Every structure is written in structure tokens, then in C-alpha cells.
mmCIF file of C-alpha atoms in Angstrom:
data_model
loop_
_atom_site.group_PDB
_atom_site.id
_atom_site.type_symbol
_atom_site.label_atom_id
_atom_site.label_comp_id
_atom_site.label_asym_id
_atom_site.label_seq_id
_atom_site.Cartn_x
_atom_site.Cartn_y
_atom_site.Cartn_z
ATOM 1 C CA UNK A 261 2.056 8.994 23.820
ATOM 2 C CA UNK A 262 1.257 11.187 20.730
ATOM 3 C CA UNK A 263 0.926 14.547 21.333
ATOM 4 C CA UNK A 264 -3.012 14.550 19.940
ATOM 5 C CA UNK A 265 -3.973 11.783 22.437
ATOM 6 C CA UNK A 266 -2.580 13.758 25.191
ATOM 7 C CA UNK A 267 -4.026 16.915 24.502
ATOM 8 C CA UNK A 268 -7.656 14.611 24.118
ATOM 9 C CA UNK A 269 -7.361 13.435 27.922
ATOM 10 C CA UNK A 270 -9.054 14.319 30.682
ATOM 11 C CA UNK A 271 -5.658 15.001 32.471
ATOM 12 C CA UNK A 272 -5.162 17.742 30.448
ATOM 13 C CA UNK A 273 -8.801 19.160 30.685
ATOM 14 C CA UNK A 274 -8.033 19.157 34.876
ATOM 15 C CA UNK A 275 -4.841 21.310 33.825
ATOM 16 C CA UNK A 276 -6.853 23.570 32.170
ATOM 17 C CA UNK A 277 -9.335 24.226 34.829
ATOM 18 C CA UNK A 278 -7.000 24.778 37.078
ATOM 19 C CA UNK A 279 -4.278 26.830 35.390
ATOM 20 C CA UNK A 280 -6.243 28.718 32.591
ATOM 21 C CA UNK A 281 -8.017 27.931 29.308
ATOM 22 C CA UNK A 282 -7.044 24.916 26.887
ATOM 23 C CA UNK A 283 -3.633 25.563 24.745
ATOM 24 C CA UNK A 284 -2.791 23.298 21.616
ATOM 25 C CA UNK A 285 1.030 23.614 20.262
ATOM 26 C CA UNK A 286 1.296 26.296 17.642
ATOM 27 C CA UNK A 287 2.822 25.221 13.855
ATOM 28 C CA UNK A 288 6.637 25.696 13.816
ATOM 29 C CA UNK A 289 7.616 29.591 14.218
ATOM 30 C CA UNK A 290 8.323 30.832 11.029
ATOM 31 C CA UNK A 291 11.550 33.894 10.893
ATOM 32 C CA UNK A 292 9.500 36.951 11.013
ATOM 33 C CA UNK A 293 9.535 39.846 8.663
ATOM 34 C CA UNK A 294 13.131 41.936 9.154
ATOM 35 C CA UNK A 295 10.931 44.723 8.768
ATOM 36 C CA UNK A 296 8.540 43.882 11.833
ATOM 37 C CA UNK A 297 8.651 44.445 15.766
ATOM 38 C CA UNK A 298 8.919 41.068 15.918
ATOM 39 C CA UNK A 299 11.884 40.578 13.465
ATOM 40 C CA UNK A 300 13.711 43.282 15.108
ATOM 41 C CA UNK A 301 13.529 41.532 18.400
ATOM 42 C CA UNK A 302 14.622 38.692 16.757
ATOM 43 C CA UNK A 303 17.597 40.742 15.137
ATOM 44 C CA UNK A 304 18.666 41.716 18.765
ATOM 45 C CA UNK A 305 18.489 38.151 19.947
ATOM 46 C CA UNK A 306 20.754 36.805 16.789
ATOM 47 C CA UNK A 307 23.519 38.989 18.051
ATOM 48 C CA UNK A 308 23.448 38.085 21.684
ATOM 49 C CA UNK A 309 23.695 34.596 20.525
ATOM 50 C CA UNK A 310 26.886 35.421 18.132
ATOM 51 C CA UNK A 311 28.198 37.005 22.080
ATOM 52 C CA UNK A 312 27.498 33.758 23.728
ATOM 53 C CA UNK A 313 29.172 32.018 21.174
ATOM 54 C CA UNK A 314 32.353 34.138 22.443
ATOM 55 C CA UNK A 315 31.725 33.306 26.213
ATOM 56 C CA UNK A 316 34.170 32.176 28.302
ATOM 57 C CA UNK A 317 30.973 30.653 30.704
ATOM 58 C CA UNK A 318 29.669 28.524 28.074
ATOM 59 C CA UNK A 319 30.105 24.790 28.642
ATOM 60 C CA UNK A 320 31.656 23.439 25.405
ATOM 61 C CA UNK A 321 30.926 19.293 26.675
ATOM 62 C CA UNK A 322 29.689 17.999 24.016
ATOM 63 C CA UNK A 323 28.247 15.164 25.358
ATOM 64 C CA UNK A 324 26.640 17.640 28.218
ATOM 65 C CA UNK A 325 25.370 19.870 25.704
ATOM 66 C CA UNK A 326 23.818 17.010 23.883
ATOM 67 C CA UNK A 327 22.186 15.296 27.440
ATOM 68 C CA UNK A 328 20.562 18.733 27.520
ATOM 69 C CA UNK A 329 19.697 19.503 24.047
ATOM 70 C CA UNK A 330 17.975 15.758 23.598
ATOM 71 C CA UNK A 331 15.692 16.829 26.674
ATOM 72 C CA UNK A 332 14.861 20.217 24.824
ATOM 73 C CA UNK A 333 13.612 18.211 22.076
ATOM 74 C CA UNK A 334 12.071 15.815 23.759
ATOM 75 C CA UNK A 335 9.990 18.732 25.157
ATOM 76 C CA UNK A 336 9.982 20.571 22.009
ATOM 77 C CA UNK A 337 8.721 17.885 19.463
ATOM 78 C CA UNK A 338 8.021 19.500 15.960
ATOM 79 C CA UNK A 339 9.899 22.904 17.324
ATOM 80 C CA UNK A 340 13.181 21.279 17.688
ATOM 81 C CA UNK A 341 15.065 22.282 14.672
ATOM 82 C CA UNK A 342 13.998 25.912 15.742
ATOM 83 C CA UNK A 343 15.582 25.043 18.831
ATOM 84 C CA UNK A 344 19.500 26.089 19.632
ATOM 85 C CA UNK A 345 20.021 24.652 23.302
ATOM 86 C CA UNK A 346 23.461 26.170 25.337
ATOM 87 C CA UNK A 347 24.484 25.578 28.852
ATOM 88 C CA UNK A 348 26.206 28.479 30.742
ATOM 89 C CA UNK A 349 28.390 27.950 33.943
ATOM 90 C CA UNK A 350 27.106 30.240 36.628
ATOM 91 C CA UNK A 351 25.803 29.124 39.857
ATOM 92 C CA UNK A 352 22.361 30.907 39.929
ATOM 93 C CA UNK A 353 19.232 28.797 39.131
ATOM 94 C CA UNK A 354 18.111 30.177 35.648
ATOM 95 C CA UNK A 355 17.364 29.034 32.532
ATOM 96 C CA UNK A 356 15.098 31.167 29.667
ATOM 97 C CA UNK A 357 14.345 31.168 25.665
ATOM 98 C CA UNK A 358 14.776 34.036 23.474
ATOM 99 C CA UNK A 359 11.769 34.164 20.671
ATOM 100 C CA UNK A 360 14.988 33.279 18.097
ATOM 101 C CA UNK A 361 15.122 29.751 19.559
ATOM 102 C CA UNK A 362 18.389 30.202 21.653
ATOM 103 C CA UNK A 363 17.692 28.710 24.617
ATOM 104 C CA UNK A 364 20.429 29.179 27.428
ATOM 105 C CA UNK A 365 20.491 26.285 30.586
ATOM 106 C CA UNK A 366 22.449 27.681 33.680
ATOM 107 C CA UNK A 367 24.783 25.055 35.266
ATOM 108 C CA UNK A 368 23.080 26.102 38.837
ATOM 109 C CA UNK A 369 19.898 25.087 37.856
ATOM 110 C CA UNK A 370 21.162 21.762 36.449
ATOM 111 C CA UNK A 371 22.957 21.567 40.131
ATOM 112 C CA UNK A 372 19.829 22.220 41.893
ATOM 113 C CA UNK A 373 17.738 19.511 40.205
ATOM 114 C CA UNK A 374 16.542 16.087 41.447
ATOM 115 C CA UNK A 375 16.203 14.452 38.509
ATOM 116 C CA UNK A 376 15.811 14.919 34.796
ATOM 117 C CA UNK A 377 11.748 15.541 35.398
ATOM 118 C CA UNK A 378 13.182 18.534 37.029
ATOM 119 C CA UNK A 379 15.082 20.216 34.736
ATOM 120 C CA UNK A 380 12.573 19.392 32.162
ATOM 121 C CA UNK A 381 9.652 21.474 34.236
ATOM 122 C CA UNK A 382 12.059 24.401 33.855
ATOM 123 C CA UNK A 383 12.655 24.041 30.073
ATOM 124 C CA UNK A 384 9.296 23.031 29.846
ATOM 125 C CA UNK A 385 7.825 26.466 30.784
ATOM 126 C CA UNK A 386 10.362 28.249 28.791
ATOM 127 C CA UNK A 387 9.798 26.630 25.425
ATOM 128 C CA UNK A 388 5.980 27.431 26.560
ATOM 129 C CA UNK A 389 7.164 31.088 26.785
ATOM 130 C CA UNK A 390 8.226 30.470 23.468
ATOM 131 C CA UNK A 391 5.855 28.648 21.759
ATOM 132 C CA UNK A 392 3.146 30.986 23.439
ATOM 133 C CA UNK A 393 5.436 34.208 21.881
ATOM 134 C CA UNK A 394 5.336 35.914 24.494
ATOM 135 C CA UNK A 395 8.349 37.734 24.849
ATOM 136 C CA UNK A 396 7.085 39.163 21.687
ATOM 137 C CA UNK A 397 3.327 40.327 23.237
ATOM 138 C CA UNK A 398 5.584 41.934 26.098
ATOM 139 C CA UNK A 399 7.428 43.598 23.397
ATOM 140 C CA UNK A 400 4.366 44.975 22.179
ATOM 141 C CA UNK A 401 3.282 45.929 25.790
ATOM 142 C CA UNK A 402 6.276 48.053 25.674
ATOM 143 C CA UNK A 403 5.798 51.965 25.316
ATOM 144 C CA UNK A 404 8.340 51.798 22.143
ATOM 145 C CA UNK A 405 10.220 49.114 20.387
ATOM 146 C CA UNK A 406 13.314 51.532 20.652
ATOM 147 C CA UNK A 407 13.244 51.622 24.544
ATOM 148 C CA UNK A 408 13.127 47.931 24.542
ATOM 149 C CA UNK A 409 16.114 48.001 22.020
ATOM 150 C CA UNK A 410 18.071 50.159 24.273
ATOM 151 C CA UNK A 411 17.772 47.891 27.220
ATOM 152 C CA UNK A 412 18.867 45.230 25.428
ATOM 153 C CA UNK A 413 21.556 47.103 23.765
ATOM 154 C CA UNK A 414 23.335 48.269 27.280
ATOM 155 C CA UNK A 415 25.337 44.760 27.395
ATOM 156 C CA UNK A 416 28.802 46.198 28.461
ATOM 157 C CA UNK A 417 30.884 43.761 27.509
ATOM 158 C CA UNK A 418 30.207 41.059 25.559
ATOM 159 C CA UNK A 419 30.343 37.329 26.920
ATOM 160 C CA UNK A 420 30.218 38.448 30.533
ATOM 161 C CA UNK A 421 27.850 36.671 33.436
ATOM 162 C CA UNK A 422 26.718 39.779 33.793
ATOM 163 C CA UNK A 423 25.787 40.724 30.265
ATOM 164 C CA UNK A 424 24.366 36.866 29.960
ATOM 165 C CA UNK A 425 22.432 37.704 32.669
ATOM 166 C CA UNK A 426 20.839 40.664 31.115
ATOM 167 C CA UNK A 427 19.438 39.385 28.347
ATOM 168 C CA UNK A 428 17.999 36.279 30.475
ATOM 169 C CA UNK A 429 16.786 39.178 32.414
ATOM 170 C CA UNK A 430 15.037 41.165 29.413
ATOM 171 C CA UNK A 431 12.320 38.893 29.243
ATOM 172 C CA UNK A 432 10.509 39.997 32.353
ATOM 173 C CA UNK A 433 6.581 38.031 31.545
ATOM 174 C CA UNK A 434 3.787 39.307 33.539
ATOM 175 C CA UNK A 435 1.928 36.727 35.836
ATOM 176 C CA UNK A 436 -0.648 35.825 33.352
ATOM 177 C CA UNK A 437 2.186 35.037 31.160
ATOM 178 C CA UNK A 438 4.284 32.807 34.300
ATOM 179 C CA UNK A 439 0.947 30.924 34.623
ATOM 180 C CA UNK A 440 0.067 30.026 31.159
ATOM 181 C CA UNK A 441 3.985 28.937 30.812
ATOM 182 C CA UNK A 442 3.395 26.314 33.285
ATOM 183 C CA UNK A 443 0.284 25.181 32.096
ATOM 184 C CA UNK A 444 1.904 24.534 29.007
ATOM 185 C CA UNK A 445 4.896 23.357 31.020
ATOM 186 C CA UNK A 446 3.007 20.366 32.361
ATOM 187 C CA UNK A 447 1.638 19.724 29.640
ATOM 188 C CA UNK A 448 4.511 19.585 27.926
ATOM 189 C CA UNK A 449 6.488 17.303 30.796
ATOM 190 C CA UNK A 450 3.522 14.739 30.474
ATOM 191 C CA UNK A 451 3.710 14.367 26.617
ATOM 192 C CA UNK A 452 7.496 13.901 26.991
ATOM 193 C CA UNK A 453 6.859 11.452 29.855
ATOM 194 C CA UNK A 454 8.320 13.266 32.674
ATOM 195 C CA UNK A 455 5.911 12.878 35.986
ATOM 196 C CA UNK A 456 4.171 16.589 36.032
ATOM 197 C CA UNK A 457 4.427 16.515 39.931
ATOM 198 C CA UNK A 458 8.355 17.535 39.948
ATOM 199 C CA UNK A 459 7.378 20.494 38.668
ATOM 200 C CA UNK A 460 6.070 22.238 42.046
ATOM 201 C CA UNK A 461 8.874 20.265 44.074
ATOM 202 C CA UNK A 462 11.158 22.990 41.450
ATOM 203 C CA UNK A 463 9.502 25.738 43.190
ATOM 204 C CA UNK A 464 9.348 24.525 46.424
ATOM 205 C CA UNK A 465 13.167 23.794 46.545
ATOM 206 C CA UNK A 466 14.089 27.338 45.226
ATOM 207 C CA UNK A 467 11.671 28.932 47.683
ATOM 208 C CA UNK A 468 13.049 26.960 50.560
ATOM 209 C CA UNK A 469 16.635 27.750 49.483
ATOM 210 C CA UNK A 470 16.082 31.691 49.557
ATOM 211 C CA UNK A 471 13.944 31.325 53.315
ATOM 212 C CA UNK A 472 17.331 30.063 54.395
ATOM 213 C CA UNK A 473 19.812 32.541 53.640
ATOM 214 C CA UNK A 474 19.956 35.139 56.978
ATOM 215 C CA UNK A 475 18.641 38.359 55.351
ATOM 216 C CA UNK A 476 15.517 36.751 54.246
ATOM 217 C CA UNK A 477 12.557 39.643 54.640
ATOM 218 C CA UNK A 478 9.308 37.028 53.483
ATOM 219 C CA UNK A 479 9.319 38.674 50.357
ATOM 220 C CA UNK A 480 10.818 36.732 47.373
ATOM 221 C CA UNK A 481 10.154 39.405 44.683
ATOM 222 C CA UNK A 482 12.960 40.389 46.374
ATOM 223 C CA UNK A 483 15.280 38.134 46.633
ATOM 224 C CA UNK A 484 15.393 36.684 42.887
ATOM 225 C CA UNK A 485 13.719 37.801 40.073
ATOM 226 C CA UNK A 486 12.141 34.691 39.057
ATOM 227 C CA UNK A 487 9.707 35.147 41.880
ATOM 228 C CA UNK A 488 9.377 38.987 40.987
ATOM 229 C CA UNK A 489 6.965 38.418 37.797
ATOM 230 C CA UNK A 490 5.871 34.861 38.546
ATOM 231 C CA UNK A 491 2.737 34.365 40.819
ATOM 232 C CA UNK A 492 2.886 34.626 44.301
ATOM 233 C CA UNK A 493 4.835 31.811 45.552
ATOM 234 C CA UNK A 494 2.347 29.501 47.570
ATOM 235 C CA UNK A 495 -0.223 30.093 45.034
ATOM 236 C CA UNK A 496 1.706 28.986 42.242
ATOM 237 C CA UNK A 497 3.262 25.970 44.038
ATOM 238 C CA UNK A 498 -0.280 25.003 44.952
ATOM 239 C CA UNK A 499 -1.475 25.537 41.435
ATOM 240 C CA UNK A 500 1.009 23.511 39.950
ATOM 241 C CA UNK A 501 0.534 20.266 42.671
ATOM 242 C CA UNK A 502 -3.228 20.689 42.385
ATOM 243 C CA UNK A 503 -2.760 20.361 38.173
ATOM 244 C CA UNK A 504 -0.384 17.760 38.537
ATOM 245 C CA UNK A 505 -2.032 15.483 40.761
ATOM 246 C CA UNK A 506 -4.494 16.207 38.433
ATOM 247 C CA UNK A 507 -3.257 14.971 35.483
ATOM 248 C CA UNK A 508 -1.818 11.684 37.290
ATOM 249 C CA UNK A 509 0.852 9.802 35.608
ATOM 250 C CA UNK A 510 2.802 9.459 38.748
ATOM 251 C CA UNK A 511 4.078 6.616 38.339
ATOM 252 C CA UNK A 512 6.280 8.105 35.062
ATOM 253 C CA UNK A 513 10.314 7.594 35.481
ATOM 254 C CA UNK A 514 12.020 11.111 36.598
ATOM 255 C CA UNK A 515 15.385 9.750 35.402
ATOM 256 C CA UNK A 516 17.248 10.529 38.306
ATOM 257 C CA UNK A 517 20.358 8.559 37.174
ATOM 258 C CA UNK A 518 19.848 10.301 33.771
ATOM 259 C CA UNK A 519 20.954 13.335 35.202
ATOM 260 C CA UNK A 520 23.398 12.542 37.771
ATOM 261 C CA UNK A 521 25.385 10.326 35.357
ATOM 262 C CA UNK A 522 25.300 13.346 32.695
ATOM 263 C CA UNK A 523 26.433 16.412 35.473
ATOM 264 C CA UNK A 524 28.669 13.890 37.251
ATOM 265 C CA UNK A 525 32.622 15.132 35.579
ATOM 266 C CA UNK A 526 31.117 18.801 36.349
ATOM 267 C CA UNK A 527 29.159 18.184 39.763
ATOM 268 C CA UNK A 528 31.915 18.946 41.793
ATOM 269 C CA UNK A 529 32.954 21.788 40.150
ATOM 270 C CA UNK A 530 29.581 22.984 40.155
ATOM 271 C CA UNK A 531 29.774 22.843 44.023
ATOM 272 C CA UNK A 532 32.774 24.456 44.207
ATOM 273 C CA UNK A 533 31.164 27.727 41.969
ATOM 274 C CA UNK A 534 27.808 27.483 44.437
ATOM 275 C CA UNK A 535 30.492 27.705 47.763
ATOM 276 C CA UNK A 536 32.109 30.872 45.929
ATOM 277 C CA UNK A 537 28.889 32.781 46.088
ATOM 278 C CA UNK A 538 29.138 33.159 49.711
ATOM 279 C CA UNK A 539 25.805 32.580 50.006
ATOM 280 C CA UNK A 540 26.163 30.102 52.625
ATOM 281 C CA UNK A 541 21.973 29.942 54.263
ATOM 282 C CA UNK A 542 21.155 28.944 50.606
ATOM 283 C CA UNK A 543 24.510 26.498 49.993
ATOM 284 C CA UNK A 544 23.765 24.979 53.052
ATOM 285 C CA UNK A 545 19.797 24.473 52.106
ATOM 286 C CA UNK A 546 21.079 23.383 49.001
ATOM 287 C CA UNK A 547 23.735 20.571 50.436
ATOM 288 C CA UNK A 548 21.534 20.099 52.992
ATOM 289 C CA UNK A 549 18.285 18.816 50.680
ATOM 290 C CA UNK A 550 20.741 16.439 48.517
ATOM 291 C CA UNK A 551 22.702 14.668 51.537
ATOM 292 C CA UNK A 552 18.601 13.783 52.528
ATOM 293 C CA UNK A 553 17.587 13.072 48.707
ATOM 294 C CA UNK A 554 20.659 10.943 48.936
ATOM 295 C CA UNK A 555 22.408 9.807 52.005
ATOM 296 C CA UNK A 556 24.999 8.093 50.431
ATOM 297 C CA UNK A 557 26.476 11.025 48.376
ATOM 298 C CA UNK A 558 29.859 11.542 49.896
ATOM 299 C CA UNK A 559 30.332 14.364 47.748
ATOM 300 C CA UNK A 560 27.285 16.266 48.772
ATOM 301 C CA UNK A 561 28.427 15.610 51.958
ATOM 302 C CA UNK A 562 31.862 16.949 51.989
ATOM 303 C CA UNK A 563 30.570 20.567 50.249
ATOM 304 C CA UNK A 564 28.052 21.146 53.458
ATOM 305 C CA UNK A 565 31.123 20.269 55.567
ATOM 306 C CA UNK A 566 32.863 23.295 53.959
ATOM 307 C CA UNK A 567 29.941 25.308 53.656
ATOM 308 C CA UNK A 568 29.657 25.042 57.567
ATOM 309 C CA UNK A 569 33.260 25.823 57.521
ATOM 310 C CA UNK A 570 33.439 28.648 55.231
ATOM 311 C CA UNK A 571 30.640 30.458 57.163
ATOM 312 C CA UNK A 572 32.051 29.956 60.675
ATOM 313 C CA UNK A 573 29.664 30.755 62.487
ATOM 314 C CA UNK A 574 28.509 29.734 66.020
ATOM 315 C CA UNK A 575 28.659 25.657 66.429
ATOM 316 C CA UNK A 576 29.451 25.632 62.619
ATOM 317 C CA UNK A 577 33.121 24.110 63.305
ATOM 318 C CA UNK A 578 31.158 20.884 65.209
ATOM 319 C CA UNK A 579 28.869 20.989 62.231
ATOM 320 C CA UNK A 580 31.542 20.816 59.785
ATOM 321 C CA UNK A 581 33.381 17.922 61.454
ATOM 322 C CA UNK A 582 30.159 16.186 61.460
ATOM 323 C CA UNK A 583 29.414 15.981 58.019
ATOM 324 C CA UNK A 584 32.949 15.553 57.181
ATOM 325 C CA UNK A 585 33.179 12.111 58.897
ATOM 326 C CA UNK A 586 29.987 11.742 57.576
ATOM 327 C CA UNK A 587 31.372 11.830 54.083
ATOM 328 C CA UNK A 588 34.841 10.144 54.829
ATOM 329 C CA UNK A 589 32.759 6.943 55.454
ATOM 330 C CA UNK A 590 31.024 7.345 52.295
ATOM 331 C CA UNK A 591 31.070 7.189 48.341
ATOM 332 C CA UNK A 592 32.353 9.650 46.261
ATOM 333 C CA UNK A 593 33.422 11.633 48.470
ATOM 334 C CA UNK A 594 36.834 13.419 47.299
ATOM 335 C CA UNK A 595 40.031 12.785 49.667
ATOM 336 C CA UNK A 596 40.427 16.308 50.715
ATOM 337 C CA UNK A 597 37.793 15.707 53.087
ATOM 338 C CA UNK A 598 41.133 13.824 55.073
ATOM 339 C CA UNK A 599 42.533 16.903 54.472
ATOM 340 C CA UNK A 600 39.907 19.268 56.229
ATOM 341 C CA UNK A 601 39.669 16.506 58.637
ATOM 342 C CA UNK A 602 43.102 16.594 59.591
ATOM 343 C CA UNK A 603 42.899 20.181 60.114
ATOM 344 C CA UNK A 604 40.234 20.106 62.278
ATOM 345 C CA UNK A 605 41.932 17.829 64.377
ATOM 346 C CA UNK A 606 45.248 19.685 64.262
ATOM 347 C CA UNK A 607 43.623 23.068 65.727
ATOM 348 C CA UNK A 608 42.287 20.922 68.532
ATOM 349 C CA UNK A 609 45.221 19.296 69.171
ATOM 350 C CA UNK A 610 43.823 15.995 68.201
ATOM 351 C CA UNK A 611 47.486 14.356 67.061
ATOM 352 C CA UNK A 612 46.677 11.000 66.699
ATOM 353 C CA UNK A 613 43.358 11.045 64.543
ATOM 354 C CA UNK A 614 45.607 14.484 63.058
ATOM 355 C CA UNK A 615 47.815 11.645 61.597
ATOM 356 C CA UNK A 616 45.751 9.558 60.411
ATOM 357 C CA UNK A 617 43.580 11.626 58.447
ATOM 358 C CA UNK A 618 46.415 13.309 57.094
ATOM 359 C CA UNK A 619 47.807 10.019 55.930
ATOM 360 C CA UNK A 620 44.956 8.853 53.920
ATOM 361 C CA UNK A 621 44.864 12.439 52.383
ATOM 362 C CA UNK A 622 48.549 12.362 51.086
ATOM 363 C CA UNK A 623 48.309 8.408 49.826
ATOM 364 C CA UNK A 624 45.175 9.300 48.054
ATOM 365 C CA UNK A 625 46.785 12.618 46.672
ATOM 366 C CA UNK A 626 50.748 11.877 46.897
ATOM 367 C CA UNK A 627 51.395 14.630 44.294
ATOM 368 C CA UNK A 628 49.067 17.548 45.779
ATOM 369 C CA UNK A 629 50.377 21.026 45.709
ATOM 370 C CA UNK A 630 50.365 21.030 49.197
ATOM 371 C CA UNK A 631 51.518 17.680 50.319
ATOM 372 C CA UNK A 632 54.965 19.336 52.097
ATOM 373 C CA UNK A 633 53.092 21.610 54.030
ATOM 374 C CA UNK A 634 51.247 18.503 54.954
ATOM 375 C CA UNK A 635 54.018 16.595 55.569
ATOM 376 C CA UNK A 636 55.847 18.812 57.792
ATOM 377 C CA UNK A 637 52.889 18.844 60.154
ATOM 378 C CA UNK A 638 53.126 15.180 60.327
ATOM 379 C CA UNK A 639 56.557 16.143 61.434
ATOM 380 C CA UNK A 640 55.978 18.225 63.736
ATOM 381 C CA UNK A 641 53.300 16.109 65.253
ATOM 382 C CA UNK A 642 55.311 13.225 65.661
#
């Protein structure tokens, strides 16, 4: 559909209603004046880009980088030669848009999604962010462009998570900013053809993610700080259902395969980084939500088995087993889940179902680093 004919439907009047007043894409962003705020912000954001360019956490896939870049533009329309799309391998959901056009797409959001419609509703309200300018209106909320300046210029070392995540951080909207973003967001998601509804199942996911982890207080301002500027949670989930519902166009492909196909050399990975946070309420949310969305992913399967075993708590060894089994019976699921099996079985003095599950681990995996110290327990159990 052409972007005019969109913005002339009644579906996007019902957005409007709901989420704020009526917004029509701006004319492609011109480079500002060197001399202005806005071209020193600009400045500042030029030479974190050179940094990520030096990264040792940017994804360098081309074919990755491309899956992701197509969906920018697909988003972006007219903006997309402004548009400079990078992915960044850290497992925290994030993804954000400097006013330059560098947009940065963290791998744990990419994990986290359903489907393409997904990850779109995230880009979506960045390039929203950006089209709207308003990290530059925050700039000019700012006491001084010099204090803003400073806070960006406190990166410690260049090409670090941490320093990436600093600059995603400096961009802190206020909550009429968040809301207009996803007004424009849907919009945005519908022109492209993405089914607006995915965009509150985002929300919902994250939200139900951070309820899970052990230390949760009821306040997620607290917890991450995408909910510490955005609207209150339950309002803004409602907010964006209501719109989306709305607007219809239900019935509009997510492109779940899309996605999977394109993450599927790094998924495991991926999985591996989310374990290493020890974060193991959310991992196990996480693992949890994608063995339902899918009850045939092996893979999924065998990460909550080791999530449950990494966290070792109460009834968490049973747990473990289960979904380990689970996964042995299914697709894609890697053979070292014969390998944890086996273990399992050797600590309870299971021998028989010891061997076998150590025997389909070595003839899947023959050459593994550990397939003596496998072998000798074989040997020892005989």
C-alpha cells in the first residue's frame, strides 16, 4: 500500500485517537548546520559510529546485516539512504537510532522476537524517534549543549558493551516522546505490511520476562531502562492493542520463518550469551515462551534444560531432565543434550540409560574435546 493511502484510512485516524494527534512522515533529514545544536549532536554521533566500526560486538554477517537492514528500509521508505543499520552481539533486548541515521539492532532483541512483525515494532518506533527528531528536542530540553556533550563524551573505552550501551542509553525520551514513537511505530509496521498487533505482544513479552526473575519489586523503571521513560507498562501495552485492533489488518504475514531462517547459524549462540547473564527467572521466561510458541524446537528446549540446570535450585535437577528428554526426541536439538543427559543419569547412578545417552553423544560428536573423559566413564560403568 502507498504510504498516502495509508495515512488517508480510517485505521490510521483510530491510531490517532488513541495514541495522540495525526503525524505525516517528514521530507528526508537534511545534515544540519556544523555550527548548530543540532549539528553538534550529530558530530558526537559520527564518532561513536567510527567506535562501533572498531567493535569487537558488532556482527560482521553480511547476509544478517542485510536481513536486518532490508527491514529498516522497508520501515524507513524515502529515509533509507539516511539510514546506516548495525547489529551488536549482546544479550539485552535493545535496539535505538541516533539523529545521524546509525541505527544499532542488539542480537538479544533479535533473540527475543516472534517473528519479523516483531522486530519491526521495535525499529519501527525508533526510526519514529528519528523521523520525529527527537533526540534533538531532548537536546534542547537539556540545561546546556555542553553537559549533554560531556555525557556522551565519558565513553571509557571505545568499542566496549559498555560504552555501546551508553550511547544507546543517551537518548533517554520523555513519555510524550515513547508514545508518539509508537504511534508512528504502528503506523509505520502497517505501511510496511507487518500486522500492528505484534507490537504490544513486544511489550508484553519483555514485561513478563523481568516479573520472572526473583528480585522483581513491581516496579519496572527499575529493572530496565526501557520501561524507565516509556509509559507505564499496562497503559502502554493497552494503548498499543487498543490502536492496533484498531487499525485491523490482522490478517498481514508476521514472517515468522523470515526471521528464524535469518538468526538460525547465530540462534544458538545467542542462547548460549542469554545463559551467561545468569539471569536465570528471565532465561527461563524466555526459553520457556519459545518451547510454547514452538513445541517442536529442540533447541529451545535443550537451553531451558540448562537454564534449570545452571540455576540449581529446588526441583530444578527434575526440571532439567525433563526438558532435556523433551528435546532429545525432538528437532534441532544439538547432541550435547546426550551429553547432559548422560550426566544426569550418571549422578543417579542410572548406568544403563548412562550408556546409552553417552553413546549417541560421542557418535554424534566422535571428535569432542571431551570425548575421553566420556569414554572412560563408559569404562568405568561397564
Amino acid at each position: 500500500m502507498e504510504r498516502r493511502t495509508f495515512i488517508g484510512t480510517c485505521g490510521c485516524c483510530a491510531v490517532s485517537a488513541l495514541l495522540g494527534e495525526g503525524w505525516a512522515p517528514p521530507a528526508r533529514i537534511q545534515r544540519p548546520d556544523p555550527k548548530s545544536d543540532e549539528g553538534g549532536l550529530w558530530a558526537l554521533m559520527d564518532r561513536e559510529e567510527e567506535r562501533l566500526h572498531q567493535s569487537p560486538f558488532l556482527m560482521r554477517d553480511a547476509a544478517l546485516v542485510a536481513y536486518v537492514q532490508a527491514i529498516t528500509c522497508r520501515l524507513a521508505q524515502g529515509h533509507c539512504p539516511n539510514v546506516r543499520t548495525y547489529v551488536v552481539r549482546s544479550p539485552y533486548f535493545n535496539a535505538n537510532m541516533a539523529p545521524n541515521g546509525m541505527m544499532q539492532v542488539w542480537t538479544g532483541l533479535m533473540l527475543r522476537a516472534e517473528n519479523e512483525a516483531q522486530l519491526a515494532a521495535v525499529i519501527g518506533h525508533e526510526i519514529g524517534h528519528y523521523l520525529a527528531r527527537h533526540s534533538v528536542e531532548s537536546l534542547r530540553d537539556a540545561k546546556s549543549r555542553s553537559a549533554f556533550a560531556h555525557m556522551v563524551g565519558i565513553i571509557p573505552v571505545a568499542g566496549t558493551l559498555a560504552a555501546l550501551g551508553l550511547v544507546a542509553g543517551a537518548f533517554a525520551y520523555s513519555r510524550e516522546h515513547e508514545r508518539a514513537a509508537d504511534r508512528m511505530g504502528l503506523e509505520l509496521m502497517a505501511a510496511a505490511g507487518y500486522p500492528p498487533l505484534e507490537a504490544s505482544r513486544v511489550w508484553a513479552n519483555l514485561l513478563a520476562e523481568l516479573q520472572a526473575e526473583k528480585d522483581w519489586t513491581g516496579d519496572a523503571s527499575k529493572r530496565s531502562v526501557l520501561f524507565a521513560t516509556h509509559p507505564p507498562e499496562k497503559e502502554r501495552e493497552a494503548k498499543l492493542e487498543a490502536a492496533a485492533r484498531a487499525m485491523g489488518k490482522e490478517d498481514l504475514d508476521p514472517r515468522t520463518g523470515a526471521l528464524r531462517q535469518a538468526i538460525g547459524p547465530w540462534r544458538r549462540a545467542w542462547l548460549e550469551d542469554e545463559l551467561k547473564r545468569r539471569k536465570f527467572g528471565e532465561s527461563l521466561a524466555l526459553l520457556g515462551r519459545l518451547t510454547r510458541v514452538d513445541p517442536q524446537d529442540g533447541e529451545a528446549s535443550y537451553f531451558l534444560g540448562e537454564a534449570y540446570r545452571l540455576r540449581a535450585a529446588e526441583g530444578d535437577t527434575d526440571r532439567a531432565q525433563e526438558a532435556y528428554q523433551r528435546a532429545a526426541a525432538l528437532p534441532g536439538a544439538p547432541p550435547e543434550v546426550h551429553r547432559a543427559l548422560g550426566s544426569l543419569h550418571r549422578k543417579a547412578g542410572r548406568l544403563p540409560e548412562m550408556r546409552e545417552a553417552y553413546a549417541r553423544y560421542l557418535a554424534a560428536r566422535p571428535e569432542a574435546g571431551d570425548a575421553e573423559m566420556i569414554r572412560s566413564y563408559l569404562k568405568k560403568g561397564e
